[in-house]
mmCIF file of C-alpha atoms and ligand atoms in Angstrom:
data_model
loop_
_atom_site.group_PDB
_atom_site.id
_atom_site.type_symbol
_atom_site.label_atom_id
_atom_site.label_comp_id
_atom_site.label_asym_id
_atom_site.label_seq_id
_atom_site.Cartn_x
_atom_site.Cartn_y
_atom_site.Cartn_z
ATOM 1 C CA MET A 6 -10.967 2.192 -25.490
ATOM 2 C CA SER A 7 -13.582 4.555 -24.226
ATOM 3 C CA SER A 8 -13.484 8.268 -25.298
ATOM 4 C CA GLN A 9 -14.869 9.774 -22.588
ATOM 5 C CA ALA A 10 -12.242 11.084 -19.943
ATOM 6 C CA LEU A 11 -12.399 9.809 -16.639
ATOM 7 C CA SER A 12 -12.804 12.666 -13.872
ATOM 8 C CA PRO A 13 -10.161 13.513 -11.388
ATOM 9 C CA ILE A 14 -9.867 11.163 -8.165
ATOM 10 C CA ARG A 15 -10.785 13.469 -5.382
ATOM 11 C CA ILE A 16 -10.981 11.164 -2.983
ATOM 12 C CA PRO A 17 -8.546 8.163 -3.524
ATOM 13 C CA TRP A 18 -9.202 4.381 -1.718
ATOM 14 C CA ALA A 19 -6.370 4.850 0.404
ATOM 15 C CA VAL A 20 -3.245 7.192 1.023
ATOM 16 C CA PRO A 21 0.198 6.063 2.950
ATOM 17 C CA PRO A 22 0.565 8.422 5.927
ATOM 18 C CA VAL A 23 4.138 8.751 5.627
ATOM 19 C CA GLY A 24 5.543 12.529 5.318
ATOM 20 C CA ASP A 25 8.485 14.651 6.718
ATOM 21 C CA GLU A 26 9.462 12.543 9.724
ATOM 22 C CA GLU A 27 9.600 9.232 7.601
ATOM 23 C CA ALA A 28 11.636 11.027 5.070
ATOM 24 C CA ASP A 29 14.031 12.358 7.996
ATOM 25 C CA ALA A 30 14.683 9.262 9.101
ATOM 26 C CA ALA A 31 15.297 7.212 6.099
ATOM 27 C CA ARG A 32 17.943 9.915 5.130
ATOM 28 C CA ARG A 33 19.778 9.987 8.215
ATOM 29 C CA ALA A 34 19.678 5.490 7.555
ATOM 30 C CA ILE A 35 20.840 6.243 4.310
ATOM 31 C CA ALA A 36 23.866 8.681 5.724
ATOM 32 C CA ASP A 37 24.863 5.971 7.841
ATOM 33 C CA SER A 38 25.993 4.373 5.396
ATOM 34 C CA ARG A 39 24.534 0.572 6.520
ATOM 35 C CA LEU A 40 21.774 0.489 3.741
ATOM 36 C CA SER A 41 20.957 -3.092 4.185
ATOM 37 C CA MET A 42 19.924 -4.564 7.363
ATOM 38 C CA GLY A 43 21.496 -2.285 9.766
ATOM 39 C CA ARG A 44 20.151 -1.439 13.407
ATOM 40 C CA ASN A 45 17.126 0.454 12.221
ATOM 41 C CA VAL A 46 15.583 -2.853 11.381
ATOM 42 C CA ARG A 47 16.426 -4.306 14.295
ATOM 43 C CA GLU A 48 14.623 -1.305 16.124
ATOM 44 C CA PHE A 49 11.591 -2.011 14.338
ATOM 45 C CA GLU A 50 11.234 -5.058 14.313
ATOM 46 C CA GLN A 51 11.433 -5.001 18.327
ATOM 47 C CA ALA A 52 8.364 -2.075 18.367
ATOM 48 C CA VAL A 53 6.737 -5.103 16.487
ATOM 49 C CA GLU A 54 7.972 -7.669 18.682
ATOM 50 C CA ALA A 55 5.951 -4.858 21.747
ATOM 51 C CA TYR A 56 2.983 -4.151 19.922
ATOM 52 C CA THR A 57 2.055 -7.838 19.277
ATOM 53 C CA GLY A 58 3.483 -9.522 22.526
ATOM 54 C CA ARG A 59 5.695 -11.843 20.030
ATOM 55 C CA GLY A 60 9.097 -13.206 21.272
ATOM 56 C CA HIS A 61 10.323 -12.538 17.541
ATOM 57 C CA GLY A 62 10.162 -10.258 14.688
ATOM 58 C CA ILE A 63 12.213 -11.152 11.413
ATOM 59 C CA ALA A 64 11.418 -8.234 9.070
ATOM 60 C CA VAL A 65 11.400 -9.415 5.255
ATOM 61 C CA SER A 66 11.294 -8.114 1.768
ATOM 62 C CA ASN A 67 7.401 -7.759 1.238
ATOM 63 C CA GLY A 68 4.587 -9.984 2.675
ATOM 64 C CA THR A 69 4.351 -12.822 -0.035
ATOM 65 C CA ASP A 70 7.966 -13.669 0.966
ATOM 66 C CA ALA A 71 7.072 -13.790 4.838
ATOM 67 C CA LEU A 72 4.609 -16.234 3.945
ATOM 68 C CA GLU A 73 6.940 -17.992 1.493
ATOM 69 C CA VAL A 74 9.217 -18.151 5.069
ATOM 70 C CA ALA A 75 6.207 -19.204 7.083
ATOM 71 C CA MET A 76 5.591 -22.656 4.846
ATOM 72 C CA ARG A 77 8.883 -23.615 4.770
ATOM 73 C CA LEU A 78 9.248 -22.948 8.628
ATOM 74 C CA LEU A 79 6.555 -25.244 9.109
ATOM 75 C CA GLU A 80 7.708 -27.922 6.218
ATOM 76 C CA ILE A 81 3.980 -27.926 4.303
ATOM 77 C CA GLY A 82 4.732 -29.176 0.971
ATOM 78 C CA PRO A 83 3.111 -31.909 -1.506
ATOM 79 C CA GLY A 84 0.856 -34.294 0.033
ATOM 80 C CA ASP A 85 -0.518 -31.594 2.640
ATOM 81 C CA GLU A 86 -3.564 -29.745 2.856
ATOM 82 C CA VAL A 87 -3.872 -26.236 3.986
ATOM 83 C CA LEU A 88 -7.218 -24.929 4.880
ATOM 84 C CA VAL A 89 -7.715 -20.868 3.712
ATOM 85 C CA SER A 90 -10.591 -19.206 3.415
ATOM 86 C CA ALA A 91 -12.174 -18.584 -0.204
ATOM 87 C CA LEU A 92 -12.313 -14.792 0.102
ATOM 88 C CA SER A 93 -8.815 -13.095 0.788
ATOM 89 C CA TYR A 94 -6.222 -11.845 -1.087
ATOM 90 C CA ILE A 95 -4.032 -14.166 -3.798
ATOM 91 C CA ALA A 96 -0.910 -14.163 -2.025
ATOM 92 C CA THR A 97 -2.903 -15.882 0.746
ATOM 93 C CA VAL A 98 -3.038 -19.049 -1.035
ATOM 94 C CA ASN A 99 -0.147 -18.499 -3.740
ATOM 95 C CA CYS A 100 2.054 -19.461 -0.732
ATOM 96 C CA ILE A 101 0.686 -22.823 -0.243
ATOM 97 C CA VAL A 102 0.526 -23.774 -4.025
ATOM 98 C CA ARG A 103 4.393 -22.627 -4.163
ATOM 99 C CA ALA A 104 5.198 -25.043 -1.467
ATOM 100 C CA GLY A 105 3.288 -27.758 -3.222
ATOM 101 C CA ALA A 106 0.589 -28.453 -0.811
ATOM 102 C CA ARG A 107 -3.047 -28.156 -1.846
ATOM 103 C CA PRO A 108 -5.584 -25.423 -0.731
ATOM 104 C CA VAL A 109 -8.522 -26.445 0.653
ATOM 105 C CA TRP A 110 -10.914 -23.666 0.316
ATOM 106 C CA CYS A 111 -13.453 -22.815 3.296
ATOM 107 C CA ASP A 112 -16.392 -20.630 2.648
ATOM 108 C CA VAL A 113 -17.009 -17.295 4.459
ATOM 109 C CA ASN A 114 -19.841 -16.660 6.641
ATOM 110 C CA PRO A 115 -21.647 -13.402 5.187
ATOM 111 C CA GLU A 116 -22.251 -11.651 8.119
ATOM 112 C CA THR A 117 -18.465 -11.159 9.019
ATOM 113 C CA LEU A 118 -16.959 -12.152 5.434
ATOM 114 C CA ASN A 119 -14.373 -14.253 7.733
ATOM 115 C CA VAL A 120 -14.160 -17.261 7.189
ATOM 116 C CA ASP A 121 -16.816 -19.970 8.702
ATOM 117 C CA PRO A 122 -15.458 -21.802 11.823
ATOM 118 C CA ALA A 123 -18.249 -24.794 10.878
ATOM 119 C CA ASP A 124 -17.378 -25.195 7.500
ATOM 120 C CA LEU A 125 -13.421 -24.917 8.309
ATOM 121 C CA ALA A 126 -13.751 -27.695 10.478
ATOM 122 C CA ALA A 127 -15.664 -29.787 8.362
ATOM 123 C CA ARG A 128 -12.865 -29.692 5.881
ATOM 124 C CA ILE A 129 -10.088 -30.835 8.806
ATOM 125 C CA THR A 130 -8.775 -34.501 7.412
ATOM 126 C CA PRO A 131 -5.885 -36.335 8.327
ATOM 127 C CA ARG A 132 -3.823 -34.741 5.603
ATOM 128 C CA THR A 133 -4.549 -31.056 7.186
ATOM 129 C CA LYS A 134 -1.383 -29.572 8.272
ATOM 130 C CA ALA A 135 -1.817 -25.602 8.797
ATOM 131 C CA TYR A 136 -4.869 -23.379 8.395
ATOM 132 C CA VAL A 137 -3.823 -19.979 6.564
ATOM 133 C CA ALA A 138 -6.057 -17.245 8.496
ATOM 134 C CA ALA A 139 -6.256 -13.899 6.927
ATOM 135 C CA ASP A 140 -8.530 -11.386 9.077
ATOM 136 C CA TYR A 141 -10.539 -10.105 6.048
ATOM 137 C CA CYS A 142 -10.049 -6.190 5.934
ATOM 138 C CA GLY A 143 -8.636 -6.422 9.946
ATOM 139 C CA PHE A 144 -12.111 -7.827 10.943
ATOM 140 C CA ALA A 145 -10.900 -10.529 13.628
ATOM 141 C CA ILE A 146 -11.788 -14.486 12.362
ATOM 142 C CA ASP A 147 -13.859 -15.753 15.353
ATOM 143 C CA TYR A 148 -11.078 -17.763 16.830
ATOM 144 C CA PRO A 149 -12.405 -19.430 19.628
ATOM 145 C CA PRO A 150 -13.847 -22.846 17.786
ATOM 146 C CA ILE A 151 -10.911 -22.793 15.239
ATOM 147 C CA GLU A 152 -8.318 -22.783 17.467
ATOM 148 C CA LYS A 153 -9.924 -25.656 18.988
ATOM 149 C CA ALA A 154 -11.029 -27.624 16.036
ATOM 150 C CA CYS A 155 -6.684 -26.878 14.704
ATOM 151 C CA ALA A 156 -5.593 -28.232 18.271
ATOM 152 C CA ASP A 157 -7.684 -30.913 18.579
ATOM 153 C CA ASN A 158 -6.426 -32.309 15.323
ATOM 154 C CA GLY A 159 -2.680 -30.909 15.401
ATOM 155 C CA VAL A 160 -3.082 -28.420 12.648
ATOM 156 C CA SER A 161 -1.408 -25.285 12.952
ATOM 157 C CA ILE A 162 -2.461 -21.780 12.439
ATOM 158 C CA ILE A 163 -0.562 -19.655 10.286
ATOM 159 C CA VAL A 164 -2.019 -16.148 10.631
ATOM 160 C CA ASP A 165 -1.409 -14.181 6.872
ATOM 161 C CA GLY A 166 -1.683 -10.306 9.091
ATOM 162 C CA ALA A 167 -1.254 -8.440 5.877
ATOM 163 C CA GLN A 168 -4.266 -6.637 7.000
ATOM 164 C CA SER A 169 -4.980 -7.152 10.796
ATOM 165 C CA LEU A 170 -1.424 -5.259 12.052
ATOM 166 C CA GLY A 171 -4.146 -3.130 14.663
ATOM 167 C CA THR A 172 -6.852 -5.684 15.180
ATOM 168 C CA PHE A 173 -7.187 -7.034 18.832
ATOM 169 C CA HIS A 174 -9.427 -9.577 20.391
ATOM 170 C CA GLY A 175 -9.679 -8.463 23.887
ATOM 171 C CA GLU A 176 -6.351 -7.697 24.244
ATOM 172 C CA ARG A 177 -4.578 -10.553 22.647
ATOM 173 C CA SER A 178 -2.926 -9.146 19.011
ATOM 174 C CA ALA A 179 -4.728 -10.429 16.002
ATOM 175 C CA LEU A 180 -0.813 -11.346 14.988
ATOM 176 C CA LYS A 181 -0.461 -13.607 18.647
ATOM 177 C CA VAL A 182 -2.420 -16.202 17.614
ATOM 178 C CA GLY A 183 -0.967 -19.154 16.166
ATOM 179 C CA VAL A 184 2.247 -20.804 15.436
ATOM 180 C CA LEU A 185 3.426 -18.527 13.110
ATOM 181 C CA ALA A 186 2.081 -14.592 11.852
ATOM 182 C CA THR A 187 3.362 -12.671 8.944
ATOM 183 C CA THR A 188 2.520 -8.954 8.352
ATOM 184 C CA SER A 189 2.825 -6.741 4.962
ATOM 185 C CA PHE A 190 4.202 -3.254 5.059
ATOM 186 C CA HIS A 191 3.322 -2.243 1.671
ATOM 187 C CA SER A 192 2.291 1.001 0.717
ATOM 188 C CA ALA A 193 -1.568 0.321 1.237
ATOM 189 C CA LYS A 194 -1.407 -1.077 4.463
ATOM 190 C CA ILE A 195 -2.297 0.791 7.781
ATOM 191 C CA ILE A 196 1.585 1.417 7.934
ATOM 192 C CA THR A 197 3.849 1.200 5.245
ATOM 193 C CA THR A 198 7.982 0.768 4.570
ATOM 194 C CA GLY A 199 6.781 1.224 0.704
ATOM 195 C CA GLU A 200 7.316 -2.613 0.499
ATOM 196 C CA GLY A 201 8.243 -4.188 3.753
ATOM 197 C CA GLY A 202 7.328 -7.540 5.516
ATOM 198 C CA MET A 203 7.928 -9.710 8.937
ATOM 199 C CA VAL A 204 7.441 -13.257 10.419
ATOM 200 C CA LEU A 205 6.633 -12.920 14.224
ATOM 201 C CA THR A 206 6.674 -15.985 16.556
ATOM 202 C CA ASP A 207 7.738 -16.808 19.936
ATOM 203 C CA ASN A 208 9.051 -20.267 19.098
ATOM 204 C CA ASP A 209 13.037 -19.611 19.370
ATOM 205 C CA ASP A 210 13.837 -22.211 16.987
ATOM 206 C CA LEU A 211 11.404 -21.701 14.289
ATOM 207 C CA ALA A 212 13.032 -17.453 14.681
ATOM 208 C CA GLU A 213 16.467 -18.572 14.295
ATOM 209 C CA ARG A 214 15.111 -20.836 11.157
ATOM 210 C CA ALA A 215 13.297 -17.768 9.511
ATOM 211 C CA ARG A 216 16.614 -15.793 10.499
ATOM 212 C CA ARG A 217 18.725 -17.503 8.408
ATOM 213 C CA TYR A 218 16.492 -18.167 5.668
ATOM 214 C CA ARG A 219 16.061 -14.857 5.217
ATOM 215 C CA GLY A 220 20.105 -14.430 4.438
ATOM 216 C CA GLN A 221 20.879 -17.516 2.261
ATOM 217 C CA GLY A 222 20.770 -19.926 4.900
ATOM 218 C CA GLU A 223 23.969 -18.732 5.871
ATOM 219 C CA ILE A 224 25.547 -20.140 8.975
ATOM 220 C CA PRO A 225 25.660 -16.923 11.993
ATOM 221 C CA GLY A 226 29.442 -15.787 12.085
ATOM 222 C CA ARG A 227 30.885 -18.358 9.480
ATOM 223 C CA LYS A 228 30.569 -16.339 6.239
ATOM 224 C CA TYR A 229 30.134 -17.402 3.205
ATOM 225 C CA VAL A 230 29.082 -21.127 4.909
ATOM 226 C CA HIS A 231 25.606 -21.913 4.613
ATOM 227 C CA ASP A 232 23.569 -24.826 6.232
ATOM 228 C CA ALA A 233 19.615 -24.474 4.759
ATOM 229 C CA LEU A 234 18.444 -23.622 1.510
ATOM 230 C CA GLY A 235 17.717 -19.803 1.962
ATOM 231 C CA PHE A 236 17.114 -17.041 -0.391
ATOM 232 C CA ASN A 237 17.061 -13.445 0.488
ATOM 233 C CA HIS A 238 14.280 -11.722 2.126
ATOM 234 C CA ARG A 239 16.279 -8.958 3.404
ATOM 235 C CA ILE A 240 14.960 -5.941 3.784
ATOM 236 C CA THR A 241 16.575 -1.982 3.962
ATOM 237 C CA ASP A 242 17.975 -0.620 6.846
ATOM 238 C CA PHE A 243 16.071 3.158 5.774
ATOM 239 C CA GLN A 244 12.699 0.903 5.012
ATOM 240 C CA GLY A 245 13.572 -0.029 8.908
ATOM 241 C CA ALA A 246 14.079 3.478 9.915
ATOM 242 C CA ILE A 247 10.881 4.323 8.183
ATOM 243 C CA GLY A 248 8.936 1.643 9.764
ATOM 244 C CA VAL A 249 10.065 2.906 13.337
ATOM 245 C CA VAL A 250 8.806 6.325 12.707
ATOM 246 C CA GLN A 251 4.974 4.541 11.801
ATOM 247 C CA MET A 252 5.310 2.139 14.461
ATOM 248 C CA THR A 253 5.040 5.027 16.705
ATOM 249 C CA LYS A 254 1.890 5.990 14.995
ATOM 250 C CA LEU A 255 0.260 2.970 14.689
ATOM 251 C CA ALA A 256 -2.405 3.361 17.743
ATOM 252 C CA ARG A 257 -3.410 7.118 16.671
ATOM 253 C CA LEU A 258 -3.248 5.669 12.585
ATOM 254 C CA CYS A 259 -5.411 3.299 13.838
ATOM 255 C CA GLU A 260 -7.671 5.298 16.268
ATOM 256 C CA LEU A 261 -8.463 7.817 12.997
ATOM 257 C CA ARG A 262 -9.630 4.802 11.211
ATOM 258 C CA ARG A 263 -11.493 3.837 13.770
ATOM 259 C CA GLN A 264 -13.743 7.115 13.728
ATOM 260 C CA HIS A 265 -14.056 7.315 9.801
ATOM 261 C CA ALA A 266 -15.573 3.780 9.949
ATOM 262 C CA HIS A 267 -18.052 4.136 12.865
ATOM 263 C CA GLN A 268 -19.001 7.018 11.227
ATOM 264 C CA TYR A 269 -19.790 5.265 8.126
ATOM 265 C CA HIS A 270 -21.280 2.618 9.951
ATOM 266 C CA ALA A 271 -23.480 4.821 11.588
ATOM 267 C CA ALA A 272 -24.800 6.185 8.075
ATOM 268 C CA PHE A 273 -25.226 3.002 6.383
ATOM 269 C CA ALA A 274 -26.876 1.520 9.476
ATOM 270 C CA GLY A 275 -30.843 1.358 8.013
ATOM 271 C CA MET A 276 -29.308 2.111 4.965
ATOM 272 C CA PRO A 277 -31.785 0.617 2.093
ATOM 273 C CA GLY A 278 -29.767 -1.749 0.071
ATOM 274 C CA VAL A 279 -26.277 -1.505 1.795
ATOM 275 C CA ARG A 280 -25.022 -3.843 4.063
ATOM 276 C CA VAL A 281 -21.862 -3.338 6.299
ATOM 277 C CA PRO A 282 -20.103 -6.908 7.428
ATOM 278 C CA VAL A 283 -19.992 -6.585 11.869
ATOM 279 C CA PRO A 284 -16.953 -6.735 14.056
ATOM 280 C CA LEU A 285 -17.368 -9.539 16.555
ATOM 281 C CA GLU A 286 -18.676 -8.696 19.788
ATOM 282 C CA GLY A 287 -15.088 -8.653 22.216
ATOM 283 C CA THR A 288 -12.620 -7.652 18.951
ATOM 284 C CA THR A 289 -11.427 -4.153 17.826
ATOM 285 C CA PRO A 290 -10.735 -4.294 14.235
ATOM 286 C CA ALA A 291 -7.589 -2.787 12.164
ATOM 287 C CA TRP A 292 -10.058 -1.201 10.191
ATOM 288 C CA PHE A 293 -7.937 -2.244 7.009
ATOM 289 C CA SER A 294 -10.735 -0.920 4.631
ATOM 290 C CA LEU A 295 -14.807 -0.501 4.716
ATOM 291 C CA PRO A 296 -16.307 -2.846 2.903
ATOM 292 C CA ILE A 297 -19.623 -2.532 2.323
ATOM 293 C CA LEU A 298 -22.342 -5.310 -0.031
ATOM 294 C CA VAL A 299 -24.695 -4.047 -2.463
ATOM 295 C CA ASP A 300 -26.995 -5.835 -5.241
ATOM 296 C CA ASP A 301 -25.554 -3.314 -8.047
ATOM 297 C CA ARG A 302 -21.846 -3.641 -6.863
ATOM 298 C CA ASP A 303 -20.555 -2.862 -10.055
ATOM 299 C CA GLY A 304 -22.704 0.238 -11.064
ATOM 300 C CA LEU A 305 -22.090 1.267 -7.397
ATOM 301 C CA ALA A 306 -18.332 1.479 -8.515
ATOM 302 C CA ARG A 307 -19.493 3.127 -11.397
ATOM 303 C CA HIS A 308 -21.183 5.777 -10.150
ATOM 304 C CA LEU A 309 -18.956 6.425 -7.391
ATOM 305 C CA ARG A 310 -16.044 6.726 -9.898
ATOM 306 C CA SER A 311 -17.496 9.585 -11.831
ATOM 307 C CA ALA A 312 -18.142 11.586 -8.937
ATOM 308 C CA GLY A 313 -14.265 11.149 -8.038
ATOM 309 C CA ILE A 314 -13.901 8.581 -5.605
ATOM 310 C CA GLU A 315 -11.774 5.686 -6.012
ATOM 311 C CA THR A 316 -12.662 2.269 -4.464
ATOM 312 C CA ARG A 317 -11.913 -1.239 -5.096
ATOM 313 C CA SER A 318 -13.268 -4.720 -4.661
ATOM 314 C CA LEU A 319 -11.679 -7.007 -2.205
ATOM 315 C CA TYR A 320 -11.966 -9.709 -4.040
ATOM 316 C CA PRO A 321 -14.411 -10.089 -6.983
ATOM 317 C CA ILE A 322 -13.660 -13.729 -7.620
ATOM 318 C CA PRO A 323 -12.891 -15.614 -4.736
ATOM 319 C CA THR A 324 -9.485 -17.345 -5.077
ATOM 320 C CA TYR A 325 -10.538 -20.916 -6.352
ATOM 321 C CA ARG A 326 -11.841 -19.225 -9.522
ATOM 322 C CA GLN A 327 -8.416 -17.508 -10.473
ATOM 323 C CA PRO A 328 -7.338 -18.846 -13.715
ATOM 324 C CA ILE A 329 -3.912 -19.365 -12.566
ATOM 325 C CA PRO A 330 -2.584 -22.254 -14.124
ATOM 326 C CA GLU A 331 -0.853 -24.458 -11.296
ATOM 327 C CA TYR A 332 -4.439 -23.917 -9.150
ATOM 328 C CA ARG A 333 -6.724 -27.176 -9.512
ATOM 329 C CA HIS A 334 -10.087 -25.848 -10.372
ATOM 330 C CA ASP A 335 -12.033 -28.889 -9.004
ATOM 331 C CA GLN A 336 -13.722 -26.742 -6.528
ATOM 332 C CA ASP A 337 -17.234 -26.410 -6.235
ATOM 333 C CA PRO A 338 -18.188 -23.056 -5.977
ATOM 334 C CA LEU A 339 -18.742 -21.792 -2.421
ATOM 335 C CA PRO A 340 -22.432 -19.847 -2.121
ATOM 336 C CA ALA A 341 -21.676 -17.286 1.056
ATOM 337 C CA ALA A 342 -17.708 -16.762 -0.951
ATOM 338 C CA GLU A 343 -19.787 -16.188 -4.257
ATOM 339 C CA LEU A 344 -22.480 -13.968 -3.346
ATOM 340 C CA CYS A 345 -20.068 -11.522 -1.306
ATOM 341 C CA ALA A 346 -17.412 -11.562 -4.126
ATOM 342 C CA SER A 347 -20.338 -10.718 -6.207
ATOM 343 C CA GLN A 348 -21.412 -7.480 -3.937
ATOM 344 C CA VAL A 349 -18.550 -6.445 -2.033
ATOM 345 C CA LEU A 350 -17.107 -2.645 -2.382
ATOM 346 C CA ASN A 351 -14.681 -1.205 -0.694
ATOM 347 C CA VAL A 352 -14.789 2.716 0.226
ATOM 348 C CA PRO A 353 -12.092 4.962 0.890
ATOM 349 C CA LEU A 354 -10.621 4.912 4.197
ATOM 350 C CA PHE A 355 -7.455 6.460 5.228
ATOM 351 C CA ALA A 356 -6.437 8.319 8.547
ATOM 352 C CA GLN A 357 -6.144 11.187 6.685
ATOM 353 C CA MET A 358 -9.433 11.665 5.418
ATOM 354 C CA THR A 359 -11.791 14.042 7.001
ATOM 355 C CA SER A 360 -15.309 13.906 8.015
ATOM 356 C CA GLN A 361 -16.640 15.349 5.342
ATOM 357 C CA ASP A 362 -15.193 13.175 3.385
ATOM 358 C CA VAL A 363 -16.518 10.455 4.624
ATOM 359 C CA ASP A 364 -19.645 12.310 4.617
ATOM 360 C CA ASP A 365 -19.508 12.716 0.978
ATOM 361 C CA VAL A 366 -18.646 9.108 -0.249
ATOM 362 C CA VAL A 367 -22.096 8.354 2.306
ATOM 363 C CA GLY A 368 -23.980 10.700 0.424
ATOM 364 C CA GLU A 369 -22.912 9.788 -3.107
ATOM 365 C CA VAL A 370 -23.334 5.683 -1.868
ATOM 366 C CA ALA A 371 -27.214 7.231 -0.968
ATOM 367 C CA ALA A 372 -28.032 8.567 -3.567
ATOM 368 C CA PHE A 373 -27.078 5.997 -5.934
ATOM 369 C CA VAL A 374 -29.056 3.144 -4.151
ATOM 370 C CA SER A 375 -31.987 5.309 -3.705
ATOM 371 C CA ALA A 376 -32.640 5.921 -7.505
ATOM 372 C CA THR A 377 -31.537 2.066 -7.854
ATOM 373 C CA PRO A 378 -35.082 -0.014 -7.817
HETATM 374 C C1 PLP B 411 -4.259 -10.703 2.841
HETATM 375 C C2 PLP B 411 -3.009 -10.562 2.185
HETATM 376 N N1 PLP B 411 -1.787 -11.102 2.324
HETATM 377 C C3 PLP B 411 -0.702 -10.791 1.858
HETATM 378 C C4 PLP B 411 -0.652 -9.863 1.114
HETATM 379 C C5 PLP B 411 1.088 -9.519 0.441
HETATM 380 O O1 PLP B 411 1.608 -8.849 0.909
HETATM 381 P P1 PLP B 411 3.201 -7.581 0.258
HETATM 382 O O2 PLP B 411 2.362 -7.076 -0.521
HETATM 383 O O3 PLP B 411 3.663 -7.028 0.825
HETATM 384 O O4 PLP B 411 3.824 -8.984 -0.789
HETATM 385 C C6 PLP B 411 -1.403 -8.988 1.029
HETATM 386 C C7 PLP B 411 -1.329 -7.685 0.554
HETATM 387 O O5 PLP B 411 -1.957 -6.946 -0.119
HETATM 388 C C8 PLP B 411 -2.329 -9.147 1.799
HETATM 389 O O6 PLP B 411 -3.640 -7.932 1.548
#
């Protein structure tokens, strides 16, 4: 182990936007004594339904569970192929592998870091059942050509919207795309309930089944009688209460993130050696994170850390190369995903940061790249 002490973190990568209001709401929910799945959970679901324009929201324990429920709802399993970007969080792929289906990795567009629609369309086969679409860091996917290719071939779209609650295509929420969408309320997300997730759909039958899977497959109104192989994906009522408060803040939180992101982008524009993915025209990113691409990514990460600035790399390895025994490791390298994974660094972005924080990060990035030959 290195004996060199790291300087304290001055600007963290993310800070959950919770405070007294959330604590008070949680306290009230606990005092109500219905600790699991009470009226606060339903109110939270309704707030997300209204925000996304979806007919049904089914709150679950986390975003990973939400994806697992989505796989079951569409009966995805052995023999099925499911399209997925090579550059996403591991949960986007694990749900496919866990269902027994085969992930079919698609390359990304190096300008957007989102899936390349032409590459995706070329990978559709008669076995392709679904595409799990995760808007990278809340940047909107180029849906029009993808929706067409999927519709033409009977491929269902499931949006993994863990990073894109707050992303819009024109007026349409990213979580309104596809037959099912999921999201996460993990503490690093734009709004949070600590842990938590939701399944969203407009289909009454899918919603009914999702609710049943969430509660052990029990038939509504018939205690201890079960007609589906369900599990426990429930969420607590105090998390629901926190979620209700967080939803009232979502638009403002997205606006603050947008301001910081625009300040970053203005500063990085034209900075030699630094590239930023640009949002697609007509879309509004949720600004879940602020990715930049630089040749010496690891060197920059070390430099920023020594200046007390925390970073992440979303993601340093395309998911097809993760050393997970259950994964088939027969994917040829996808050039754009490999390049982006080697260059991407996500700098701090959270609602409560100040304009001075952004300037400090930009200053350190500029100092590093200008000193790099
Ligand atoms: C794209 C994506 N999908 C799924 C998840 C999983 O969500 P959770 O952590 O709530 O299980 C995450 C969480 O980081 C994510 O970023």
